[in-house]
Amino acid sequence: MELQQLLDHLLFECQHSLTNISINGVTDSSSDIKPGFIFVAIKGYQTDGHDYIDDALSKGAAAIIGEKDGIVTSIPYIKVENSKKALGIVSAAYYQYPSQNKIMIGITGTNGKTTTSYMVKHILEDIGYSCSLIGTIQNIVNGEQTATQNTTPNALKINQLLSKSNDDIIIMEASSQGLAEYRLEGIEFDICLFTNLSHEHLNYHGSLEQYFEAKALLFSKLKKGGTAVINADDYYGEKLLHRLQAQGVSTLTFGETADANVQMKDLKLSYPYSVRLKDGIRSYEVTSPIPGYHNLFNVTIAYACAKVLRDSPVEIKEAIECFPGVEGRFNMVTFPNGAVVVIDHAHTPDAVLNCLQTSFESKNGKLYHVFGFKGDKDTEKRKEMVKISAEISDHYILTLDNLNSVPRDEMVQTLKELHKEFGNEKGEIIPDRTLAIEKALSMSKEGDWIVVSGKGHQAYQHTYHYPSHSDKETVLFFKEKTPEK
Ligand SMILES: CC(=O)N[C@H]1[C@@H](OP(=O)(O)OP(=O)(O)OC[C@H]2O[C@@H](n3ccc(=O)[nH]c3=O)[C@H](O)[C@@H]2O)O[C@H](CO)[C@@H](O)[C@@H]1O[C@H](C)C(=O)N[C@@H](C)C(=O)N[C@H](CCC(=O)O)C(=O)O
Ligand SMILES: Nc1ncnc2c1ncn2[C@@H]1O[C@H](COP(=O)(O)OP(=O)(O)OP(=O)(O)O)[C@@H](O)[C@H]1O
């Protein structure tokens, strides 16, 4: 492809002639540069891609894009305002704007993105579409699963996945960091979903308002004629709704609020969980295959999203009811003694509240809660999570989660302080996660529920007393060791 063609939508300065330069690929990683590539130098959190410009020259790059002034090279140096944004614009051009040729669904919100994305995929496949999925647990393209480092990968990776996909529809989770870091630059959507907004990632965004504005960026990427599907019960959902309506964007709302387009009525908050969805003059009772008030919302948003593409409520309802669930989202394991263990990814106060509340309403005995906090992440949310656990559970065990760069002793000290300040006499601290789970299990009896939250599908980052690699593996290991009654 001609270099000039790639730069069509980019604002830049360049001292070199840009004619007759052919580009064979785009990359922002010096290790992937091949002759004829354009190298986009990005200043990251760990490394500055501009330091690899000499490397790019020696590997035969045909042009460099960067945001630093005063760089002199023998090949065109294309100076832009923001390299991350430029990566999006250039990648979309190189892969010929693949998002324009697909039905694109983007999902944002604090909680429920992963669950909803899998549910939407399941429904749409059930009614005859093929779907790719880009999200937290994995990417699935043409039925092939690949590991992912980010919920929302960078713009280059997204365009590569889109151009590889032969599926009809792409369902993407859009994280606030992804949106703020221009990972969705150059991507357009047919349907954008807003699940909810609550306390999370404030270490990154600074305030709830800024966090909301990052989420709201997704909706500026709607194609002409696209639809925004919004939680009308949520304060920020309502704010977004008014903003989009003022811009003439087509919207579809859901929630318990009376004027929602898909109104949730008669919520049944015990097994079998169900909700009646009032959709215009029609009304459908839908049984949720996964427990919890929060999952009734996920069912509703998935219904509303599918309905935008195919107005077949009965087919959609039937598909929802046979949804198999998602790895690490309210996964229940029943022990021989009759206790139930729930493994859940809840790592925000709102998610912990939902997960504990659901377990509280389902238990027939005591409720135990094993949880911790990821190092380097939002620290402000921790006290709320401890307060909620102290309030709802009968006994909580604070334990370790991913430490990231935080030393173990420092995190244990943090747990002690949180326990002292916001917990109560019902709690204790067992740093080793596998021992914490073992302790909760040893206390449990028939009818008790044990919630192990925070990690869900994620593999352990550390080694513990028992040699397992995830909460699921730990729980199943103990289940195997427990004699049948
Ligand atoms: C803090 C953050 O956002 N980091 C993201 C960022 O990494 P970084 O800034 O550290 O990158 P870097 O290593 O400094 O490299 C900068 C540039 O130099 C280049 N480089 C680097 C080394 C080299 O030898 N040669 C070279 O060219 C790199 O290719 C890159 O272009 O850019 C990477 C590529 O896009 C991301 O994978 C990475 O996400 C990390 C893994 C991460 O954990 N991010 C979190 C904050 C995040 O984004 N989370 C959300 C989900 C949140 C949630 O809801 O739970 C997500 O979407 O994943
Ligand atoms: N609609 C919802 N409202 C509130 N909490 C929810 C909702 N859906 C799921 N949760 C809770 O949030 C946890 C994470 O759910 P899910 O993975 O679907 O969300 P997410 O937005 O993708 O989060 P992450 O990006 O961190 O994975 C679940 O394990 C559950 O405890």
Coordinates of C-alpha atoms and ligand atoms in Angstrom, one line a residue:
M1 CA 0.0 0.0 0.0
E2 CA 1.2 3.5 -0.8
L3 CA 2.3 5.5 2.3
Q4 CA 0.3 8.6 1.3
Q5 CA -2.9 6.5 1.2
L6 CA -2.3 5.5 4.8
L7 CA -2.0 9.1 5.9
D8 CA -5.2 10.3 4.4
H9 CA -6.9 10.9 7.7
L10 CA -3.9 11.8 9.8
L11 CA -2.8 15.4 10.7
F12 CA 1.0 15.5 10.6
E13 CA 4.2 17.3 9.8
C14 CA 7.0 15.8 7.7
Q15 CA 10.1 17.2 6.1
H16 CA 10.5 14.3 3.6
S17 CA 8.8 13.6 0.3
L18 CA 6.2 11.0 0.8
T19 CA 5.6 9.9 -2.7
N20 CA 6.4 6.5 -4.2
I21 CA 6.9 4.8 -0.8
S22 CA 5.3 1.5 -0.5
I23 CA 4.4 0.1 2.9
N24 CA 4.3 -3.6 3.7
G25 CA 3.0 -3.5 7.2
V26 CA 2.4 -1.4 10.4
T27 CA 3.8 -2.0 13.8
D28 CA 4.4 -0.2 17.1
S29 CA 6.8 -2.9 18.3
S30 CA 10.4 -2.7 17.3
S31 CA 10.7 -6.5 17.5
D32 CA 8.1 -6.9 14.7
I33 CA 9.6 -4.5 12.2
K34 CA 10.3 -5.9 8.8
P35 CA 11.6 -4.2 5.6
G36 CA 9.1 -1.8 4.3
F37 CA 7.1 -1.4 7.5
I38 CA 5.9 1.8 9.1
F39 CA 7.0 1.9 12.7
V40 CA 4.8 3.9 15.1
A41 CA 6.8 5.0 18.0
I42 CA 4.7 5.1 21.2
K43 CA 5.6 6.6 24.5
G44 CA 4.3 3.9 26.9
Y45 CA 4.3 3.5 30.7
Q46 CA 7.4 1.4 30.7
T47 CA 9.2 2.1 27.5
D48 CA 9.5 4.9 25.0
G49 CA 9.1 3.5 21.5
H50 CA 11.0 6.6 20.2
D51 CA 14.1 5.0 21.7
Y52 CA 13.8 2.2 19.0
I53 CA 13.9 4.4 16.0
D54 CA 17.5 3.5 15.2
D55 CA 16.5 -0.1 15.5
A56 CA 13.6 0.5 13.0
L57 CA 16.1 2.1 10.5
S58 CA 18.5 -0.8 10.8
K59 CA 15.6 -3.3 10.2
G60 CA 14.6 -1.5 7.0
A61 CA 11.5 0.4 8.1
A62 CA 10.1 2.6 5.3
A63 CA 8.8 5.4 7.5
I64 CA 8.4 6.3 11.2
I65 CA 5.5 8.0 12.9
G66 CA 6.3 9.6 16.3
E67 CA 5.2 12.5 18.5
K68 CA 8.6 13.7 19.5
D69 CA 10.0 16.9 18.0
G70 CA 13.5 17.2 16.5
I71 CA 14.0 13.6 15.3
V72 CA 16.0 13.5 12.1
T73 CA 16.1 10.3 10.1
S74 CA 17.1 9.2 6.6
I75 CA 13.5 8.0 6.0
P76 CA 10.3 10.0 6.4
Y77 CA 9.7 10.9 10.1
I78 CA 6.0 11.8 10.3
K79 CA 5.4 13.9 13.4
V80 CA 2.0 13.7 14.9
E81 CA 0.3 15.1 18.0
N82 CA -0.4 11.7 19.5
S83 CA 1.2 8.4 18.4
K84 CA -1.4 6.1 20.0
K85 CA -4.1 7.9 18.1
A86 CA -2.0 7.8 14.9
L87 CA -1.6 4.0 15.4
G88 CA -5.4 3.7 15.3
I89 CA -5.8 5.9 12.2
V90 CA -3.0 4.2 10.2
S91 CA -3.9 0.6 11.2
A92 CA -7.5 1.2 10.2
A93 CA -6.3 2.5 6.8
Y94 CA -3.8 -0.3 6.3
Y95 CA -6.4 -3.0 6.9
Q96 CA -9.0 -1.1 4.8
Y97 CA -11.3 0.0 7.6
P98 CA -12.5 -3.5 8.5
S99 CA -15.0 -2.2 11.2
Q100 CA -17.0 -0.6 8.4
N101 CA -17.7 -3.9 6.8
K102 CA -18.7 -5.8 9.9
I103 CA -21.6 -5.6 12.3
M104 CA -19.8 -4.2 15.3
I105 CA -21.1 -4.4 18.8
G106 CA -19.1 -2.5 21.6
I107 CA -19.9 -3.1 25.3
T108 CA -18.7 -0.7 28.0
G109 CA -19.5 -0.2 31.7
T110 CA -17.9 -1.1 35.0
N111 CA -19.4 -4.5 35.5
G112 CA -21.0 -7.1 33.2
K113 CA -19.1 -6.5 30.0
T114 CA -17.7 -10.0 29.8
T115 CA -20.9 -11.8 30.8
T116 CA -23.0 -9.7 28.4
S117 CA -20.6 -10.2 25.5
Y118 CA -20.7 -14.0 25.9
M119 CA -24.5 -13.9 26.3
V120 CA -24.9 -11.7 23.2
K121 CA -22.6 -14.0 21.2
H122 CA -24.6 -17.1 22.3
I123 CA -27.9 -15.5 21.3
L124 CA -26.8 -14.2 18.0
E125 CA -25.1 -17.6 17.1
D126 CA -28.3 -19.3 18.1
I127 CA -30.3 -17.2 15.7
G128 CA -27.9 -17.8 12.8
Y129 CA -25.1 -15.3 12.9
S130 CA -21.4 -16.1 13.3
C131 CA -19.6 -14.0 15.9
S132 CA -16.1 -13.0 16.8
L133 CA -15.4 -11.9 20.3
I134 CA -12.7 -9.6 21.7
G135 CA -12.5 -9.3 25.4
T136 CA -11.1 -10.1 28.9
I137 CA -11.0 -13.8 28.9
Q138 CA -9.9 -14.5 25.3
N139 CA -10.4 -13.5 21.7
I140 CA -12.4 -15.7 19.5
V141 CA -12.2 -15.2 15.7
N142 CA -13.5 -17.7 13.1
G143 CA -14.1 -20.0 16.1
E144 CA -10.4 -20.0 17.0
Q145 CA -9.5 -18.9 20.5
T146 CA -6.4 -16.9 21.3
A147 CA -5.1 -15.6 24.6
T148 CA -5.3 -11.9 25.3
Q149 CA -3.4 -9.5 27.5
N150 CA -5.9 -6.8 27.6
T151 CA -9.7 -6.5 27.7
T152 CA -9.4 -4.0 24.8
P153 CA -6.2 -4.6 22.8
N154 CA -4.5 -1.8 21.0
A155 CA -5.8 -0.5 17.7
L156 CA -3.3 -2.4 15.5
K157 CA -4.3 -5.7 17.1
I158 CA -8.0 -4.9 16.8
N159 CA -7.7 -4.1 13.1
Q160 CA -5.7 -7.3 12.6
L161 CA -8.4 -9.4 14.3
L162 CA -11.1 -7.7 12.4
S163 CA -9.5 -8.2 9.0
K164 CA -8.9 -11.8 9.8
S165 CA -12.5 -12.4 10.9
N166 CA -14.9 -14.1 8.5
D167 CA -17.6 -13.8 11.0
D168 CA -20.7 -11.7 10.5
I169 CA -20.5 -9.9 13.8
I170 CA -17.7 -8.6 16.1
I171 CA -18.6 -8.3 19.8
M172 CA -16.0 -6.2 21.7
E173 CA -15.5 -5.2 25.3
A174 CA -14.5 -1.6 25.5
S175 CA -12.6 -0.8 28.7
S176 CA -12.3 2.7 29.9
Q177 CA -8.5 2.5 29.7
G178 CA -8.7 1.2 26.2
L179 CA -10.9 4.1 25.2
A180 CA -8.8 6.7 27.0
E181 CA -5.6 5.2 25.4
Y182 CA -7.0 5.5 21.9
R183 CA -7.1 1.7 21.4
L184 CA -10.5 2.1 19.6
E185 CA -9.3 5.0 17.4
G186 CA -10.6 4.3 13.8
I187 CA -13.1 1.6 14.9
E188 CA -16.8 2.2 14.3
F189 CA -19.7 0.5 15.9
D190 CA -23.3 -0.4 14.9
I191 CA -24.4 -1.0 18.4
C192 CA -22.9 0.3 21.6
L193 CA -24.0 -0.9 25.0
F194 CA -23.7 0.8 28.4
T195 CA -24.1 -1.7 31.3
N196 CA -23.5 0.5 34.4
L197 CA -21.0 2.7 36.1
S198 CA -19.6 2.5 39.6
H199 CA -16.4 2.9 41.6
E200 CA -13.4 1.4 39.7
H201 CA -10.1 2.5 38.1
L202 CA -10.2 5.9 39.8
N203 CA -6.4 5.6 40.3
Y204 CA -6.2 5.9 36.5
H205 CA -9.1 8.3 35.7
G206 CA -8.9 10.6 38.7
S207 CA -12.6 11.0 39.3
L208 CA -15.9 9.2 38.6
E209 CA -16.8 12.0 36.1
Q210 CA -13.6 11.4 34.1
Y211 CA -14.1 7.7 34.2
F212 CA -17.6 8.2 32.8
E213 CA -16.3 10.5 30.1
A214 CA -13.9 7.7 29.0
K215 CA -16.7 5.3 28.8
A216 CA -18.8 7.8 26.9
L217 CA -16.1 8.0 24.2
L218 CA -17.4 4.6 22.9
F219 CA -20.7 6.2 21.9
S220 CA -18.9 8.8 19.7
K221 CA -17.8 5.9 17.6
L222 CA -21.3 4.8 16.6
K223 CA -21.8 4.6 12.8
K224 CA -24.5 6.8 11.2
G225 CA -27.8 5.1 12.0
G226 CA -26.2 3.0 14.9
T227 CA -28.0 2.4 18.1
A228 CA -27.0 3.0 21.7
V229 CA -28.4 0.5 24.2
I230 CA -28.3 2.1 27.7
N231 CA -29.1 1.2 31.3
A232 CA -31.7 3.8 32.2
D233 CA -31.6 2.9 35.9
D234 CA -28.0 4.0 36.2
Y235 CA -27.3 7.6 37.0
Y236 CA -24.6 7.8 34.4
G237 CA -26.6 5.8 31.9
E238 CA -29.3 8.5 32.1
K239 CA -26.7 11.2 31.7
L240 CA -25.4 9.5 28.6
L241 CA -28.9 8.9 27.3
H242 CA -29.8 12.6 27.4
R243 CA -26.5 13.6 25.8
L244 CA -27.0 11.1 22.9
Q245 CA -30.7 12.0 22.4
A246 CA -29.7 15.7 22.2
Q247 CA -27.3 14.6 19.4
G248 CA -30.1 12.7 17.6
V249 CA -28.5 9.3 18.2
S250 CA -30.9 6.4 18.1
T251 CA -31.2 4.9 21.6
L252 CA -32.8 1.9 23.2
T253 CA -33.1 1.9 27.0
F254 CA -33.6 -1.0 29.5
G255 CA -34.1 -1.2 33.2
E256 CA -36.7 -1.2 35.9
T257 CA -37.6 2.4 35.3
A258 CA -41.1 2.8 33.9
D259 CA -40.2 4.5 30.7
A260 CA -37.4 2.1 29.7
N261 CA -37.9 0.7 26.2
V262 CA -37.3 -2.8 27.6
Q263 CA -38.7 -2.7 31.0
M264 CA -37.7 -5.2 33.7
K265 CA -40.7 -6.3 35.7
D266 CA -41.5 -9.0 38.3
L267 CA -37.9 -9.8 39.1
K268 CA -37.7 -13.1 40.8
L269 CA -34.6 -13.1 43.0
S270 CA -34.4 -16.7 44.0
Y271 CA -33.9 -19.9 42.0
P272 CA -35.0 -20.0 39.2
Y273 CA -34.2 -16.4 38.6
S274 CA -36.4 -14.7 36.2
V275 CA -37.6 -11.3 34.9
R276 CA -40.6 -10.3 32.8
L277 CA -39.4 -8.1 29.9
K278 CA -42.0 -5.6 28.8
D279 CA -41.1 -4.7 25.3
G280 CA -43.7 -2.3 23.9
I281 CA -47.1 -4.0 24.1
R282 CA -45.4 -7.4 24.3
S283 CA -44.1 -9.0 27.5
Y284 CA -41.9 -12.1 27.9
E285 CA -40.9 -13.9 31.0
V286 CA -37.2 -14.9 30.7
T287 CA -35.5 -17.3 33.1
S288 CA -31.9 -16.4 33.8
P289 CA -29.5 -19.3 33.5
I290 CA -27.2 -17.6 35.9
P291 CA -28.2 -16.4 39.4
G292 CA -28.4 -12.9 40.7
Y293 CA -30.0 -9.5 40.4
H294 CA -27.0 -8.4 38.3
N295 CA -27.4 -11.2 35.9
L296 CA -31.1 -10.3 35.3
F297 CA -29.6 -7.0 34.1
N298 CA -27.2 -8.9 31.9
V299 CA -30.0 -10.9 30.5
T300 CA -32.0 -7.8 29.7
I301 CA -29.1 -5.9 28.1
A302 CA -28.4 -9.0 25.9
Y303 CA -32.0 -9.2 25.0
A304 CA -32.1 -5.5 24.1
C305 CA -28.9 -5.8 22.0
A306 CA -30.0 -8.9 20.1
K307 CA -33.4 -7.3 19.4
V308 CA -31.7 -4.4 17.6
L309 CA -30.5 -6.9 15.0
R310 CA -33.4 -9.3 14.9
D311 CA -36.8 -8.5 16.4
S312 CA -37.5 -12.1 17.3
P313 CA -38.2 -12.0 21.1
V314 CA -39.2 -15.6 21.5
E315 CA -36.1 -16.9 19.7
I316 CA -34.0 -14.5 21.8
K317 CA -35.7 -15.6 25.1
E318 CA -35.1 -19.3 24.2
A319 CA -31.5 -18.7 23.4
I320 CA -30.9 -16.8 26.7
E321 CA -32.5 -19.6 28.7
C322 CA -29.9 -22.1 27.4
F323 CA -26.9 -19.9 27.9
P324 CA -24.2 -22.0 29.5
G325 CA -22.6 -19.2 31.6
V326 CA -19.1 -17.7 31.6
E327 CA -15.9 -19.1 33.1
G328 CA -15.3 -17.4 36.5
R329 CA -18.7 -15.6 36.7
F330 CA -20.8 -17.0 39.5
N331 CA -19.5 -20.6 38.9
M332 CA -21.0 -22.9 41.6
V333 CA -19.4 -26.1 42.9
T334 CA -21.4 -28.2 45.4
F335 CA -19.4 -30.1 48.0
P336 CA -20.2 -33.6 49.3
N337 CA -21.2 -32.0 52.7
G338 CA -23.8 -29.9 50.9
A339 CA -21.9 -26.6 51.0
V340 CA -21.8 -24.5 47.8
V341 CA -18.7 -22.7 46.7
V342 CA -19.1 -19.7 44.3
I343 CA -16.1 -18.6 42.2
D344 CA -16.6 -15.1 40.9
H345 CA -14.6 -12.4 39.3
A346 CA -16.2 -9.6 41.5
H347 CA -13.5 -7.0 42.1
T348 CA -15.5 -3.8 42.5
P349 CA -17.7 -2.9 45.5
D350 CA -20.8 -3.1 43.3
A351 CA -19.9 -6.5 42.0
V352 CA -19.0 -7.8 45.5
L353 CA -22.4 -6.5 46.8
N354 CA -24.3 -8.3 44.0
C355 CA -22.4 -11.5 44.4
L356 CA -22.7 -11.7 48.2
Q357 CA -26.3 -10.6 48.1
T358 CA -27.2 -13.3 45.7
S359 CA -25.4 -15.9 47.8
F360 CA -26.9 -14.6 51.0
E361 CA -30.4 -15.0 49.5
S362 CA -29.6 -18.6 48.3
K363 CA -27.8 -20.0 51.3
N364 CA -29.5 -22.1 53.9
G365 CA -26.8 -21.7 56.6
K366 CA -23.8 -19.4 56.9
L367 CA -22.1 -17.3 54.3
Y368 CA -18.3 -17.3 54.1
H369 CA -16.3 -14.9 51.9
V370 CA -12.7 -15.3 50.8
F371 CA -11.2 -12.3 48.9
G372 CA -8.3 -9.9 48.5
F373 CA -7.1 -7.0 46.4
K374 CA -4.9 -6.7 43.3
G375 CA -1.7 -4.7 43.9
D376 CA -1.3 -1.4 41.9
K377 CA -5.0 -1.1 41.2
D378 CA -7.6 1.3 42.5
T379 CA -7.0 1.3 46.3
E380 CA -9.9 3.5 47.2
K381 CA -12.5 0.8 46.5
R382 CA -10.9 -1.6 49.0
K383 CA -12.5 -0.2 52.2
E384 CA -16.0 -0.3 50.6
M385 CA -15.4 -4.0 49.7
V386 CA -14.4 -4.8 53.2
K387 CA -17.4 -3.0 54.7
I388 CA -19.8 -4.8 52.4
S389 CA -18.3 -8.2 53.2
A390 CA -18.3 -7.5 57.0
E391 CA -22.0 -6.5 56.7
I392 CA -23.3 -9.4 54.6
S393 CA -21.1 -12.4 55.3
D394 CA -21.0 -14.4 58.5
H395 CA -17.2 -14.7 58.3
Y396 CA -14.7 -13.2 55.8
I397 CA -11.2 -14.2 55.2
L398 CA -8.9 -11.6 53.6
T399 CA -6.3 -13.2 51.5
L400 CA -3.8 -12.4 48.7
D401 CA -4.8 -11.7 45.1
N402 CA -2.3 -10.6 42.3
L403 CA 0.4 -8.5 44.0
N404 CA 1.6 -7.0 40.7
S405 CA 4.5 -4.8 41.8
V406 CA 3.4 -4.6 45.5
P407 CA 5.7 -6.5 48.0
R408 CA 3.9 -9.3 49.8
D409 CA 4.5 -7.9 53.2
E410 CA 3.1 -4.5 52.2
M411 CA -0.1 -6.1 51.0
V412 CA -0.5 -8.2 54.1
Q413 CA 0.0 -5.0 56.1
T414 CA -2.7 -3.3 54.0
L415 CA -5.1 -6.2 54.7
K416 CA -4.4 -5.9 58.4
E417 CA -5.2 -2.1 58.3
L418 CA -8.4 -2.6 56.3
H419 CA -9.5 -5.4 58.6
K420 CA -8.9 -3.3 61.7
E421 CA -10.5 -0.1 60.3
F422 CA -13.4 -1.3 58.2
G423 CA -13.9 -5.0 59.1
N424 CA -15.2 -6.6 62.3
E425 CA -14.6 -9.5 64.7
K426 CA -16.1 -11.9 62.1
G427 CA -13.1 -11.5 59.9
E428 CA -9.6 -12.9 59.7
I429 CA -6.5 -12.7 57.5
I430 CA -4.9 -15.8 55.9
P431 CA -2.5 -14.5 53.2
D432 CA -2.0 -17.8 51.4
R433 CA -5.0 -18.0 49.1
T434 CA -5.2 -21.8 49.0
L435 CA -5.0 -22.0 52.8
A436 CA -7.7 -19.3 53.0
I437 CA -10.0 -21.4 50.8
E438 CA -9.2 -24.5 52.8
K439 CA -10.1 -22.7 56.0
A440 CA -13.4 -21.5 54.7
L441 CA -14.2 -25.0 53.5
S442 CA -13.2 -26.6 56.8
M443 CA -15.8 -24.3 58.6
S444 CA -18.6 -25.0 56.2
K445 CA -21.6 -27.3 56.7
E446 CA -24.6 -28.3 54.7
G447 CA -26.5 -25.2 53.4
D448 CA -23.5 -22.9 53.8
W449 CA -22.2 -20.9 50.9
I450 CA -18.6 -19.8 50.4
V451 CA -17.9 -17.0 47.9
V452 CA -14.3 -16.9 46.6
S453 CA -14.1 -13.6 44.7
G454 CA -11.7 -11.4 42.8
K455 CA -10.0 -13.7 40.3
G456 CA -12.7 -15.8 38.6
H457 CA -11.2 -17.2 35.4
Q458 CA -7.7 -15.7 36.0
A459 CA -4.7 -17.9 36.7
Y460 CA -2.8 -17.3 39.9
Q461 CA 0.1 -15.0 39.6
H462 CA 1.9 -16.5 42.6
T463 CA 2.6 -19.9 44.1
Y464 CA 0.8 -20.9 47.3
H465 CA 0.9 -23.7 49.8
Y466 CA -1.2 -26.0 47.6
P467 CA 0.2 -26.2 44.0
S468 CA -2.9 -25.1 42.1
H469 CA -3.1 -22.5 39.4
S470 CA -6.6 -20.9 39.9
D471 CA -9.4 -20.7 42.4
K472 CA -11.3 -23.3 40.3
E473 CA -8.4 -25.7 40.5
T474 CA -8.1 -25.2 44.2
V475 CA -11.8 -25.7 44.9
L476 CA -11.9 -28.8 42.7
F477 CA -8.8 -30.1 44.4
F478 CA -10.4 -29.8 47.8
K479 CA -13.7 -31.3 46.5
E480 CA -11.8 -34.4 45.3
K481 CA -10.2 -34.8 48.7
T482 CA -13.5 -34.5 50.5
P483 CA -15.1 -38.0 51.1
E484 CA -18.6 -38.5 49.8
K485 CA -21.2 -38.5 52.6
Ligands
LIG1 C1 -0.8 0.7 31.7 C2 -1.2 0.3 30.4 O1 -2.3 0.6 29.9 N1 -0.3 -0.4 29.7 C3 -0.6 -0.9 28.3 C4 0.4 -0.3 27.4 O2 1.6 -0.8 27.9 P1 2.9 0.1 28.1 O3 2.5 1.6 28.1 O4 3.5 -0.4 29.4 O5 3.8 -0.2 26.9 P2 5.4 -0.2 27.0 O6 6.0 -1.5 27.3 O7 5.8 1.0 27.7 O8 5.7 0.1 25.4 C5 5.5 1.3 24.8 C6 5.8 1.1 23.3 O9 7.1 0.8 23.1 C7 7.2 -0.4 22.2 N2 8.4 -1.1 22.5 C8 8.6 -1.6 23.7 C9 9.7 -2.4 24.0 C10 10.6 -2.7 22.9 O10 11.6 -3.4 23.0 N3 10.3 -2.2 21.7 C11 9.2 -1.4 21.4 O11 9.0 -1.0 20.3 C12 5.9 -1.1 22.5 O12 5.5 -2.0 21.5 C13 4.9 0.0 22.7 O13 4.3 0.4 21.5 O14 0.2 -0.7 26.1 C14 0.2 -2.2 25.9 C15 -0.2 -2.4 24.4 O15 -1.3 -1.8 24.1 C16 -0.9 -2.8 26.8 O16 -0.9 -4.2 26.7 C17 -0.6 -2.4 28.3 O17 -1.7 -2.9 29.1 C18 -1.3 -3.5 30.3 C19 -0.9 -4.9 30.1 C20 -2.4 -3.3 31.3 O18 -2.4 -4.0 32.3 N4 -3.3 -2.4 31.1 C21 -4.4 -2.1 32.0 C22 -4.3 -0.8 32.7 C23 -5.6 -2.1 31.1 O19 -5.6 -1.5 30.0 N5 -6.7 -2.7 31.5 C24 -8.0 -2.7 30.7 C25 -9.1 -3.5 31.5 C26 -9.5 -2.9 32.8 C27 -10.6 -3.6 33.4 O20 -11.8 -3.3 33.1 O21 -10.4 -4.6 34.2 C28 -7.8 -3.4 29.4 O22 -8.4 -3.0 28.4 O23 -7.0 -4.4 29.4
LIG2 N1 -24.6 -6.1 35.4 C1 -23.8 -6.3 36.5 N2 -23.9 -5.4 37.5 C2 -23.1 -5.4 38.6 N3 -22.2 -6.4 38.8 C3 -22.1 -7.3 37.8 C4 -22.9 -7.3 36.6 N4 -22.5 -8.3 35.8 C5 -21.5 -9.0 36.5 N5 -21.3 -8.4 37.7 C6 -20.2 -8.7 38.7 O1 -19.0 -8.3 38.1 C7 -18.1 -9.4 38.0 C8 -17.4 -9.2 36.6 O2 -18.3 -9.5 35.6 P1 -17.9 -9.4 34.1 O3 -16.6 -10.0 33.9 O4 -19.0 -9.8 33.3 O5 -17.7 -7.8 34.0 P2 -16.6 -6.9 33.3 O6 -17.3 -5.6 33.1 O7 -16.2 -7.6 32.0 O8 -15.5 -6.8 34.3 P3 -13.9 -7.1 33.9 O9 -13.6 -6.2 32.7 O10 -13.2 -6.7 35.1 O11 -13.8 -8.5 33.6 C9 -18.9 -10.6 38.0 O12 -18.2 -11.7 38.4 C10 -20.0 -10.2 38.9 O13 -19.7 -10.4 40.3

